[in-house]
Amino acid sequence: MSLHPVLHDVTERIRRRSRASRAAYLAGIEAMHHAGPNRSRLSCGNLAHGFAACGPTDKSRLRGGATPNLGIVTAYNDMLSAHQPYETYPQLIREHARRLGATAQVAGGVPAMCDGVTQGRAGMELSLFSRDVIAQATAIGLSHDMFDSTVHLGICDKIVPGLLIGALAFGHLPAIFIPAGPMTPGIPNKQKAEVRERYAAGEATREELLEAEAASYHAPGTCTFYGTANSNQVLLEAMGVQLPGSFANPGTSLREALTRAATERALRISALGDDYRPLGRVIDERAIVNAVVALMATGGSTNHTIHWPAVARAAGIVLTWDDMDQLSQVVPLLARVYPNGEADVNRFHAAGGIGFVFRELLDAGLMHADVETVLAGGMRAWCDEPTLTDGTLAFAPTVATSGDEAVVRPASAPFEAQGGLRLLRGNLGRSLIKLSAVKPEFRTIEAPAVVVDDPRALNKLHAAGLLPQDFVAVVRYQGPKANGMPELHSLAPLLGMLQNQGRRVALVTDGRLSGASGKIPAAIHLTPEAARGGPLARLREGDIIRLDGEAGTLEALVDAGEWAARELAPSTAHCAWDIGRNLFAFNRAMVSPADQGALSISCGPPARDGGQWDYDSEYELGDDPRIAAEAPHESKDA
C-alpha cells in the first residue's frame, strides 16, 4: 500500500522545517561516534575507576575493550507499581550479558514520581519538570564514556519522555527501552469511576472509595487504563525502539524472556558489531510521525502533545500541534480502551492489541514501513506478537481478525474516521481536546464561564450550591510558567457527576489533563497561558464560551472592542515554596510554551560553526594545532 498523501506531506513539511537542526544533530552524534568502544578514549586511571567494583570476568572484558558494555539507566523505585518490577532487572540483564560474552553496568538511576499519588496535591507541581530532571540524570549516567549500547528501564508518565530526551543527547549510542508490563485486571475502570462520582456527590463513603481504588490499583505493573504510561509503550513500539510485547504482565516467564531478548539485541546493535543502529539515527522524522499516528489511532494520552514535541526537538526535529492535528484528521480511531471505552489494556492486548493496530495502519498506508528500527525488517516486525514455547521466545503474526470488535477494529470499519485528538483555535488561543473520550452529543457546548485560579475552588463552589446549571469551568494560571502545569484530573469526578445529572459542563484550562481523563469536553494545554499574558486572563465570570470540538473552535463570545480593551486579570493564587517547589523556580522562569514541549532545559543541537557540533575538543585536543597533530590517543594518562 502506498503512503497516504497527508502522511507524506506532513512528514516532508517536518523534514523541511527541521533541515538545519536535524543536520546539526546528526553531525553532532557522528562526531561523538568513534571507532571502537568509548572507553578506549579513557585514560588508565579513568578506566580503572570504571571497573574497580567489577568481578574478575567483567573486569577482564572491560580492560580488553573488545566486547560491548551495556549501560543500564533505571527508573526503579518500589513505590510506583509500574516500576517496582524493575528491582530485579539489572541483575537479570548483567547475568544474560555475561552469558553472551559481554558486560553490563547500571549507568545511573533517575527519579520516577507517580501522578496517581500526587494527583490534586502540591507535589503535582513538580511532575512535568521531573521529565527534564530525568533527561539530565540520564545524561549524567551516560557521561562516563564506559558504554557501547544502552537499555532504559522506565514506563510511566514523564519517565519515558525524560529517558528518551536524555538518551538522544547520546544519540550515537544504540538504545532499547524495556517495559515491565501492566498489572493484571482489577475491578473495571468504569466501576471505579462510578464510585468516584458517587463520592463526589456525597453518596459513597471514604471507605467505599478506598476499597474501589485499592481493587483497581492492586498489584505490580502499570495502571490498566489507557493513560500516559500505557500510551508511552505504544509510542515506543511505533518508533521501533522497544521490542514487541509491551503488555506482557510483570512476573511472567514471557516478560523475563523479553527482557533477555532486549539485552541481547542491544548488545548486537552496538558499534562493535556489524549491525550498528544508533538511537539518533533510528528516531528520525518518520519515526516521530509513526508515534503520532499510533497515538491518534489508539486514542492515547493528551500528555503526549507536550512530550513528543519535546522528544522530537531532542533529535533536532520540529514537531508542531498543527502537524498532529492534520494527522489526526486522516488517521481512524481503531481502539477503544478506557477512558475511550470500557476495556483495559489487558483486554486490548488479548483482542489483537498493538500488532493488530499497526498492521491495519501499515496496510492502509498510514504508517511509514521503511524505517530503521532496533530490529531488522522495519515496522512490519511490530505486527508480530511474542510467544513462549518450552522456554523459547518467538514472534508470530498477530491475529488476522479482531478478537473483540468492541475493543479493536480494522481500518475498514473504524470506531471513528478521525483520530483521538483535535486542535482548537479561537480568540482564547490554541488548545487541544481528546474527542475520542467524549460522546458526540457532548462535543459542543455554549455556556457561561465560571472562572477560578485554583482548581480546589470549583469544588467549594459546588458545595456551596453556587455553580450554574450549565457552565464552562475555566481554570487558569495552571500553565508551565505559572506553577509547573499540574494535572487537573481531580476535577474529573465532579464534572462527570454533574454531566450525569443532565447538566452541560466543560473545562477550559492552560493546565494539563492526562489520558486518564475522559467523558467531559475539555480544552486543555491552552497557549499562550495566562501567566504569559494569554487571552485566558481576559475572561470574566459569566462570559459566554463556545467550545466546538467537531469544528475545532474555542471562542469567548465577547464584543471584539470590549475584548481588546480588557486588562489582564492577575492571578489570585500564589506559587507556594514548600515541599521542594522553591527548587523549581528556575524551571518555571525558563520553561517554553506547552506547544513547544514545555521544556525548561536546553534541548537539541546548539548553533555553532554553521550548525555543527564541536565535540569534546577542549578535552581531547585543545586549541593548539601542534597538540592536535602530536597528541597520542591516551595523552591524558599522566
XYZ file of C-alpha atoms in Angstrom:
638
model
C 0.000 0.000 0.000
C 1.412 3.420 -0.925
C 1.800 6.017 1.788
C -1.240 8.196 2.439
C -0.647 11.616 0.815
C -1.289 13.526 4.045
C 1.300 11.414 5.884
C 3.731 12.068 3.076
C 3.051 15.816 3.087
C 3.250 16.198 6.868
C 6.493 14.203 7.011
C 8.038 16.275 4.242
C 6.926 19.507 5.908
C 8.542 18.408 9.187
C 11.688 17.415 7.297
C 11.944 20.794 5.528
C 11.244 22.717 8.722
C 13.859 20.683 10.603
C 16.560 20.550 7.915
C 19.152 22.729 9.662
C 18.558 21.489 13.222
C 18.409 17.838 12.159
C 21.610 18.147 10.141
C 23.356 19.717 13.118
C 22.095 16.934 15.383
C 23.257 14.163 13.053
C 26.640 15.840 12.632
C 26.905 16.002 16.391
C 26.239 12.334 17.024
C 28.587 11.390 14.196
C 31.284 13.469 15.868
C 30.634 11.646 19.137
C 30.912 8.271 17.446
C 34.436 6.891 17.366
C 35.619 3.563 16.078
C 35.779 1.038 18.892
C 34.417 1.291 22.442
C 34.112 4.719 24.044
C 36.253 3.534 26.912
C 39.226 3.223 24.537
C 39.390 7.013 24.867
C 39.681 6.803 28.639
C 42.942 7.151 30.480
C 44.120 4.202 32.532
C 43.045 5.989 35.700
C 39.606 6.738 34.239
C 39.137 3.156 33.143
C 40.312 1.678 36.426
C 37.729 3.744 38.251
C 35.084 2.446 35.838
C 35.668 -1.244 36.535
C 37.026 -1.127 40.103
C 33.953 -2.785 41.634
C 33.540 -5.478 38.954
C 34.257 -9.163 39.348
C 37.244 -10.790 37.637
C 35.423 -11.795 34.430
C 33.779 -8.414 33.875
C 36.994 -6.611 34.779
C 38.971 -8.616 32.242
C 36.457 -7.883 29.496
C 36.319 -4.177 30.317
C 40.125 -3.951 30.364
C 40.338 -5.558 26.951
C 37.726 -3.342 25.337
C 36.837 -5.876 22.645
C 33.394 -6.795 23.944
C 30.410 -4.460 24.364
C 29.494 -2.979 27.713
C 25.795 -2.280 28.178
C 24.754 0.771 30.178
C 21.555 0.377 32.213
C 19.590 3.513 33.121
C 16.905 2.609 35.625
C 13.886 4.432 36.998
C 13.300 1.780 39.663
C 11.576 2.560 42.895
C 9.198 0.336 44.831
C 6.551 2.998 45.473
C 5.426 3.062 41.826
C 3.562 -0.114 40.996
C 4.742 0.135 37.377
C 8.408 0.472 38.351
C 8.570 -1.936 41.277
C 9.287 -4.925 38.974
C 12.483 -3.218 37.770
C 14.204 -4.074 41.072
C 15.499 -7.378 39.679
C 16.077 -6.312 36.064
C 19.707 -5.130 36.379
C 20.822 -8.463 37.809
C 18.965 -10.349 35.073
C 20.497 -8.111 32.396
C 24.020 -8.433 33.827
C 23.795 -12.217 34.015
C 22.489 -12.534 30.475
C 25.151 -10.155 29.133
C 27.832 -12.314 30.752
C 26.404 -15.445 29.133
C 26.724 -13.651 25.806
C 30.359 -12.769 26.470
C 29.650 -9.114 27.238
C 29.238 -6.908 30.301
C 26.534 -4.660 31.698
C 26.614 -1.963 34.384
C 23.990 0.287 35.918
C 24.953 3.667 34.484
C 22.654 5.544 36.823
C 19.233 5.932 38.325
C 16.636 8.574 37.557
C 13.717 9.783 39.687
C 10.241 8.495 38.947
C 7.302 10.189 40.593
C 3.722 8.958 40.386
C 0.994 11.308 39.221
C -1.513 8.927 40.767
C -0.069 9.611 44.221
C 0.408 13.366 43.726
C -2.916 13.959 41.906
C -4.574 17.051 43.364
C -1.639 17.572 45.739
C 1.074 20.228 45.859
C 3.650 17.694 44.682
C 1.962 17.618 41.264
C 3.602 20.971 40.537
C 6.933 19.119 40.298
C 5.581 16.496 37.934
C 6.123 17.993 34.481
C 9.551 19.349 35.349
C 10.571 15.909 36.606
C 10.762 14.934 32.923
C 13.575 17.428 32.382
C 15.343 16.298 35.565
C 15.127 12.697 34.295
C 16.651 13.760 30.967
C 19.533 15.434 32.775
C 20.003 12.474 35.123
C 20.105 10.133 32.115
C 22.815 12.269 30.536
C 24.815 12.222 33.774
C 24.606 8.437 33.891
C 25.828 8.089 30.317
C 28.540 10.733 30.617
C 31.270 8.309 31.707
C 32.152 7.025 28.207
C 32.022 3.466 29.533
C 29.186 2.175 27.348
C 28.726 0.844 23.825
C 24.949 0.454 23.975
C 22.180 1.216 26.445
C 18.917 -0.101 27.835
C 16.404 2.092 29.622
C 14.098 0.861 32.368
C 11.112 3.191 32.540
C 7.442 3.038 31.711
C 5.314 5.849 33.196
C 4.221 9.417 32.514
C 7.228 11.781 32.398
C 9.763 8.990 32.857
C 9.804 7.622 29.305
C 9.939 11.043 27.595
C 12.696 12.096 30.005
C 14.714 8.946 29.316
C 14.241 9.475 25.573
C 15.418 13.087 25.698
C 18.457 12.113 27.765
C 19.271 9.135 25.543
C 19.006 11.294 22.403
C 21.686 13.566 23.846
C 23.869 10.447 23.470
C 22.289 9.544 20.143
C 25.486 7.890 18.898
C 24.724 5.035 21.305
C 22.109 2.398 20.459
C 19.232 2.295 22.936
C 16.412 -0.128 23.664
C 13.592 0.534 26.111
C 12.417 -2.312 28.312
C 8.917 -2.191 29.861
C 7.632 -4.031 32.907
C 4.066 -4.532 31.665
C 0.606 -3.775 33.073
C -0.874 -5.182 36.265
C -3.499 -7.843 35.809
C -7.139 -6.659 35.694
C -8.760 -5.356 38.849
C -12.289 -4.043 39.114
C -13.464 -2.476 35.832
C -12.314 1.116 35.343
C -15.898 2.164 34.686
C -16.945 0.792 38.078
C -14.102 2.666 39.785
C -15.160 5.907 38.030
C -18.751 5.424 39.155
C -17.677 5.133 42.802
C -15.565 8.287 42.418
C -18.554 10.207 41.062
C -20.819 8.932 43.840
C -18.213 10.017 46.394
C -18.092 13.487 44.783
C -21.889 13.610 45.167
C -21.690 12.577 48.824
C -23.319 9.224 48.068
C -20.329 6.980 48.883
C -18.144 6.809 51.977
C -14.380 7.257 52.020
C -14.028 3.597 52.982
C -16.057 2.560 49.940
C -13.985 4.800 47.703
C -10.689 3.482 49.090
C -11.854 -0.100 48.619
C -12.678 0.608 44.965
C -9.356 2.348 44.357
C -7.412 -0.470 46.033
C -9.272 -3.073 43.967
C -8.332 -1.179 40.809
C -4.682 -0.417 41.659
C -3.889 -3.734 43.247
C -0.576 -5.223 42.058
C 2.796 -4.551 40.391
C 2.589 -3.113 36.879
C 1.150 -0.080 35.139
C -2.375 1.032 35.877
C -4.605 -0.779 33.413
C -6.382 2.235 31.890
C -5.025 3.791 28.708
C -3.320 6.814 30.194
C 0.134 8.253 29.633
C 2.084 5.229 30.882
C 0.484 2.715 28.533
C 0.416 5.265 25.696
C 4.190 5.572 26.202
C 4.566 1.884 25.418
C 2.570 2.100 22.200
C 4.561 5.115 21.009
C 7.899 3.452 21.817
C 6.885 0.462 19.716
C 5.697 2.779 16.922
C 9.183 4.305 16.810
C 10.832 0.889 16.805
C 12.880 1.365 19.987
C 11.131 -1.242 22.154
C 10.597 -4.888 21.296
C 7.025 -6.030 20.560
C 5.292 -7.153 23.734
C 4.549 -4.050 25.801
C 1.558 -5.589 27.528
C 3.035 -8.849 28.813
C 2.373 -8.815 32.561
C 5.101 -8.479 35.221
C 6.464 -11.580 36.896
C 5.737 -13.899 33.963
C 8.178 -16.089 32.066
C 7.307 -14.215 28.884
C 8.197 -10.871 30.420
C 11.563 -12.237 31.600
C 12.267 -13.732 28.177
C 11.531 -10.377 26.534
C 13.990 -8.650 28.889
C 16.703 -11.152 27.952
C 15.898 -10.679 24.254
C 16.146 -6.896 24.599
C 19.517 -7.282 26.321
C 20.828 -9.486 23.533
C 19.556 -7.153 20.820
C 21.044 -4.065 22.496
C 24.442 -5.781 22.510
C 24.159 -6.869 18.881
C 23.437 -3.360 17.584
C 26.395 -1.715 19.324
C 29.159 -0.135 17.284
C 31.315 -3.208 17.966
C 29.158 -5.383 15.705
C 28.146 -5.227 12.070
C 24.571 -4.009 12.742
C 25.189 -0.632 14.380
C 21.893 1.188 14.994
C 22.415 4.392 16.997
C 19.298 5.868 18.610
C 19.744 9.269 16.991
C 19.526 7.729 13.550
C 16.599 5.444 14.415
C 14.461 8.327 15.682
C 14.004 10.412 12.552
C 11.061 12.369 11.115
C 9.302 9.186 10.005
C 9.579 7.617 13.454
C 8.102 10.741 15.055
C 5.185 10.701 12.590
C 4.613 6.990 13.286
C 4.406 7.742 17.001
C 1.828 10.488 16.439
C -0.214 8.206 14.163
C -0.210 5.459 16.799
C -1.321 7.979 19.424
C -4.261 9.091 17.279
C -5.319 5.598 16.173
C -5.499 4.341 19.756
C -6.927 7.447 21.462
C -3.867 7.838 23.664
C -2.875 10.358 26.290
C -3.085 14.093 25.679
C 0.153 14.492 27.645
C 1.998 13.388 24.522
C 1.009 16.577 22.735
C 3.553 18.138 25.108
C 6.065 15.315 25.423
C 6.548 14.332 21.793
C 7.343 17.831 20.502
C 9.994 17.863 23.270
C 11.325 14.419 22.275
C 11.412 15.490 18.619
C 13.408 18.622 19.473
C 15.960 16.465 21.273
C 16.592 14.767 17.910
C 16.761 18.061 16.017
C 13.188 17.683 14.700
C 10.497 20.359 14.964
C 7.035 18.859 15.503
C 4.012 21.171 15.900
C 0.431 20.825 17.090
C -0.671 21.612 13.551
C 1.194 18.514 12.337
C -0.513 16.411 14.995
C -3.930 17.850 14.188
C -3.533 17.246 10.458
C -2.522 13.629 11.087
C -5.444 13.132 13.465
C -7.887 14.172 10.761
C -6.882 11.290 8.465
C -5.993 8.577 10.988
C -9.019 6.480 12.021
C -9.705 5.559 15.636
C -9.120 1.788 15.801
C -9.180 1.150 19.558
C -11.496 1.820 22.458
C -9.652 1.397 25.729
C -10.707 3.112 28.949
C -11.381 6.061 29.153
C -12.343 5.873 25.460
C -14.183 2.612 26.089
C -14.688 0.051 28.833
C -11.775 -2.320 28.135
C -8.465 -2.215 29.971
C -5.103 -2.704 28.260
C -5.073 -6.437 29.057
C -8.295 -6.871 27.112
C -6.917 -4.643 24.339
C -3.856 -6.888 24.099
C -5.980 -10.051 24.076
C -8.137 -8.679 21.241
C -5.116 -8.119 18.984
C -3.514 -5.109 20.586
C -0.608 -3.163 19.185
C 0.302 -5.662 16.473
C -3.228 -5.670 15.058
C -3.484 -1.864 15.053
C -0.052 -1.404 13.464
C -0.772 -3.935 10.723
C -4.047 -2.183 9.898
C -2.309 1.181 9.748
C 0.545 -0.116 7.598
C -1.840 -1.850 5.206
C -3.811 1.404 4.882
C -0.667 3.433 4.138
C -0.972 5.253 7.449
C 2.444 4.393 8.894
C 5.937 4.568 7.487
C 7.026 0.954 6.976
C 10.542 1.546 5.657
C 12.107 2.928 8.810
C 15.230 1.921 10.661
C 14.399 0.299 13.994
C 16.211 -1.775 16.601
C 15.092 -4.874 14.674
C 15.530 -5.877 11.059
C 12.503 -5.609 8.796
C 11.215 -2.124 9.612
C 7.815 -1.611 11.184
C 6.403 -4.892 9.875
C 8.313 -6.610 12.683
C 5.897 -4.925 15.117
C 2.899 -6.657 13.517
C 4.072 -9.809 15.312
C 3.494 -10.723 18.933
C 5.774 -12.656 21.278
C 5.108 -16.241 22.311
C 6.966 -18.556 24.651
C 7.060 -22.272 23.891
C 9.118 -24.631 26.071
C 11.142 -21.667 27.241
C 11.924 -20.440 23.720
C 10.873 -16.935 22.709
C 9.458 -16.496 19.222
C 7.449 -13.875 17.356
C 4.397 -14.844 15.324
C 1.952 -12.747 13.256
C -0.835 -11.250 15.312
C -4.445 -12.335 14.827
C -5.893 -11.835 11.353
C -9.190 -10.506 12.692
C -10.075 -8.630 15.840
C -10.723 -10.815 18.836
C -13.200 -8.252 20.169
C -14.620 -5.561 17.879
C -15.823 -3.603 20.895
C -12.120 -3.002 21.604
C -10.178 -3.032 18.314
C -11.404 -2.740 14.747
C -9.900 -2.853 11.262
C -9.161 0.332 9.357
C -12.008 -0.523 7.005
C -14.539 -0.272 9.863
C -13.115 2.093 12.499
C -14.868 3.449 15.554
C -14.451 6.905 14.055
C -12.989 8.139 10.781
C -10.681 10.534 12.609
C -8.221 10.127 15.455
C -8.498 10.862 19.124
C -7.274 14.468 19.318
C -8.289 17.807 17.809
C -6.617 21.200 17.854
C -8.940 24.041 18.894
C -8.385 27.618 17.698
C -10.057 30.908 18.528
C -9.746 34.168 20.397
C -8.721 32.317 23.562
C -5.636 30.854 21.874
C -4.807 27.299 20.839
C -5.691 24.223 22.850
C -6.379 20.525 22.462
C -9.336 18.282 23.129
C -9.446 14.499 23.386
C -12.511 13.921 21.231
C -12.312 10.134 21.352
C -13.193 10.180 25.061
C -16.261 12.406 24.620
C -19.579 11.200 23.244
C -20.648 13.112 20.101
C -23.602 14.770 21.835
C -21.256 16.432 24.344
C -18.621 17.706 21.921
C -20.179 21.167 21.554
C -21.190 23.472 24.354
C -22.126 27.151 24.699
C -22.406 28.280 28.310
C -21.257 30.928 30.820
C -17.762 30.797 32.266
C -17.052 30.031 35.908
C -13.524 31.394 36.345
C -11.143 30.160 39.050
C -7.379 30.296 39.511
C -7.264 27.313 41.856
C -8.965 24.023 40.910
C -9.993 23.427 44.514
C -12.233 26.495 44.318
C -14.533 24.672 41.917
C -15.349 22.011 44.497
C -16.039 24.701 47.074
C -18.413 26.496 44.695
C -20.250 23.236 44.109
C -20.507 22.510 47.822
C -21.989 25.982 48.334
C -24.501 25.450 45.524
C -23.107 28.375 43.529
C -22.449 26.669 40.187
C -24.864 27.451 37.308
C -26.954 24.683 35.773
C -24.746 24.693 32.663
C -21.271 26.213 32.653
C -17.711 26.097 31.355
C -15.203 25.737 34.176
C -12.223 27.969 33.382
C -9.172 27.029 35.459
C -6.357 29.397 34.574
C -2.866 30.189 35.808
C -2.122 26.460 35.668
C 0.402 26.548 32.800
C 4.088 25.605 32.967
C 5.280 29.149 33.717
C 2.642 29.752 36.389
C 3.116 26.704 38.580
C 4.627 23.845 36.570
C 1.403 22.807 34.811
C -0.043 20.269 37.251
C -2.619 17.773 36.045
C -6.226 18.600 36.890
C -7.618 15.084 36.827
C -9.000 15.589 40.328
C -11.757 17.698 38.728
C -12.991 14.802 36.573
C -15.235 13.133 39.206
C -17.057 16.384 39.986
C -17.604 17.389 36.359
C -18.517 13.838 35.374
C -21.115 13.678 38.125
C -22.665 16.982 37.004
C -22.824 15.777 33.401
C -24.534 12.585 34.609
C -27.210 14.813 36.165
C -28.068 16.157 32.720
C -26.138 19.400 33.062
C -23.934 20.708 30.250
C -20.394 21.239 31.520
C -16.928 21.621 30.055
C -13.396 22.526 31.139
C -11.075 25.157 29.654
C -7.579 25.401 31.124
C -3.965 26.200 30.447
C -3.149 23.255 32.698
C -2.762 19.577 31.870
C -5.237 16.718 31.763
C -3.936 13.247 31.019
C -5.146 10.258 29.053
C -6.873 9.131 32.227
C -9.410 11.875 31.705
C -12.490 11.413 29.632
C -16.191 11.973 29.215
C -16.151 15.772 29.718
C -15.294 18.099 26.823
C -12.019 19.675 27.935
C -9.976 22.285 26.094
C -6.571 21.810 27.675
C -2.954 22.976 27.393
C -4.295 26.373 26.253
C -1.482 28.524 24.924
C -0.375 31.219 25.373
C -1.011 30.569 29.027
C -2.446 33.199 31.348
C 0.902 33.709 33.084
C 2.414 34.745 29.731
C -0.310 37.322 29.144
C -2.514 34.935 27.200
C -6.142 35.878 26.429
C -7.387 33.439 29.066
C -6.545 36.213 31.548
C -9.104 38.471 29.795
C -12.021 36.206 30.660
C -14.516 37.325 33.277
C -17.143 35.432 35.238
C -20.273 34.938 33.146
C -18.648 35.432 29.718
C -20.238 33.052 27.225
C -17.801 30.481 25.844
C -18.434 28.316 22.807
C -16.406 25.123 22.513
C -16.976 23.139 19.311
C -14.825 20.026 19.220
C -16.067 18.926 15.809
C -15.352 22.295 14.157
C -12.117 22.793 16.119
C -13.019 26.181 17.630
C -12.850 27.755 21.087
C -14.254 31.282 21.434
C -15.202 33.771 24.106
C -18.352 35.363 22.689
C -17.440 38.880 23.760
C -17.615 42.063 21.667
C -14.255 42.471 19.913
C -13.807 46.057 21.078
C -14.550 45.236 24.695
C -12.300 42.155 24.480
C -9.352 44.188 23.195
C -9.832 46.854 25.874
C -9.884 44.479 28.814
C -6.937 44.351 31.159
C -5.380 41.028 32.065
C -6.633 39.736 35.401
C -3.766 38.904 37.764
C -3.687 35.507 39.393
C -5.392 35.256 42.761
C -3.382 32.130 43.549
C 0.180 32.205 44.802
C 3.045 29.885 43.993
C 3.979 28.187 47.244
C 7.544 27.287 48.133
C 7.048 24.200 50.263
C 7.882 20.529 49.527
C 10.604 21.440 47.073
C 8.646 23.814 44.857
C 11.245 26.502 45.592
C 13.868 24.363 43.856
C 11.986 24.653 40.553
C 11.734 28.450 40.330
C 14.360 28.461 37.573
C 12.374 25.873 35.589
C 9.213 27.973 35.827
C 11.104 31.066 34.717
C 12.790 29.415 31.730
C 10.130 26.971 30.500
C 8.952 27.104 26.888
C 5.236 27.168 25.954
C 3.235 23.940 26.033
C 3.042 23.676 22.252
C 6.847 23.748 22.114
C 7.226 20.914 24.602
C 7.177 22.898 27.877
C 10.923 22.394 28.124
C 12.834 24.016 30.961
C 16.205 22.731 29.731
C 18.186 23.284 26.558
C 17.234 20.546 24.140
C 18.639 19.723 20.717
C 21.828 20.812 18.976
C 23.464 24.159 19.709
C 24.111 26.583 16.863
C 27.864 26.692 16.381
C 30.052 26.943 13.298
C 27.141 26.903 10.892
C 25.115 24.488 12.986
C 27.831 21.893 13.579
C 28.690 20.475 16.987
C 32.272 20.675 18.175
C 32.504 17.507 20.232
C 34.933 17.235 23.115
C 37.557 19.473 21.505
C 38.635 21.070 24.758
C 39.297 17.801 26.480
C 40.699 15.780 23.600
C 42.984 18.124 21.684
C 42.745 21.669 22.997
C 43.119 24.603 20.625
C 46.817 24.282 19.755
C 47.270 22.648 16.322
C 50.644 21.252 17.454
C 48.831 19.310 20.200
C 46.232 18.152 17.697
C 48.938 16.854 15.412
C 51.031 15.122 18.029
C 48.739 14.022 20.859
C 48.622 10.239 21.314
C 45.221 8.683 21.963
C 45.886 8.294 25.686
C 47.740 11.560 26.214
C 45.773 12.449 29.359
C 47.026 9.492 31.392
C 49.729 11.394 33.182
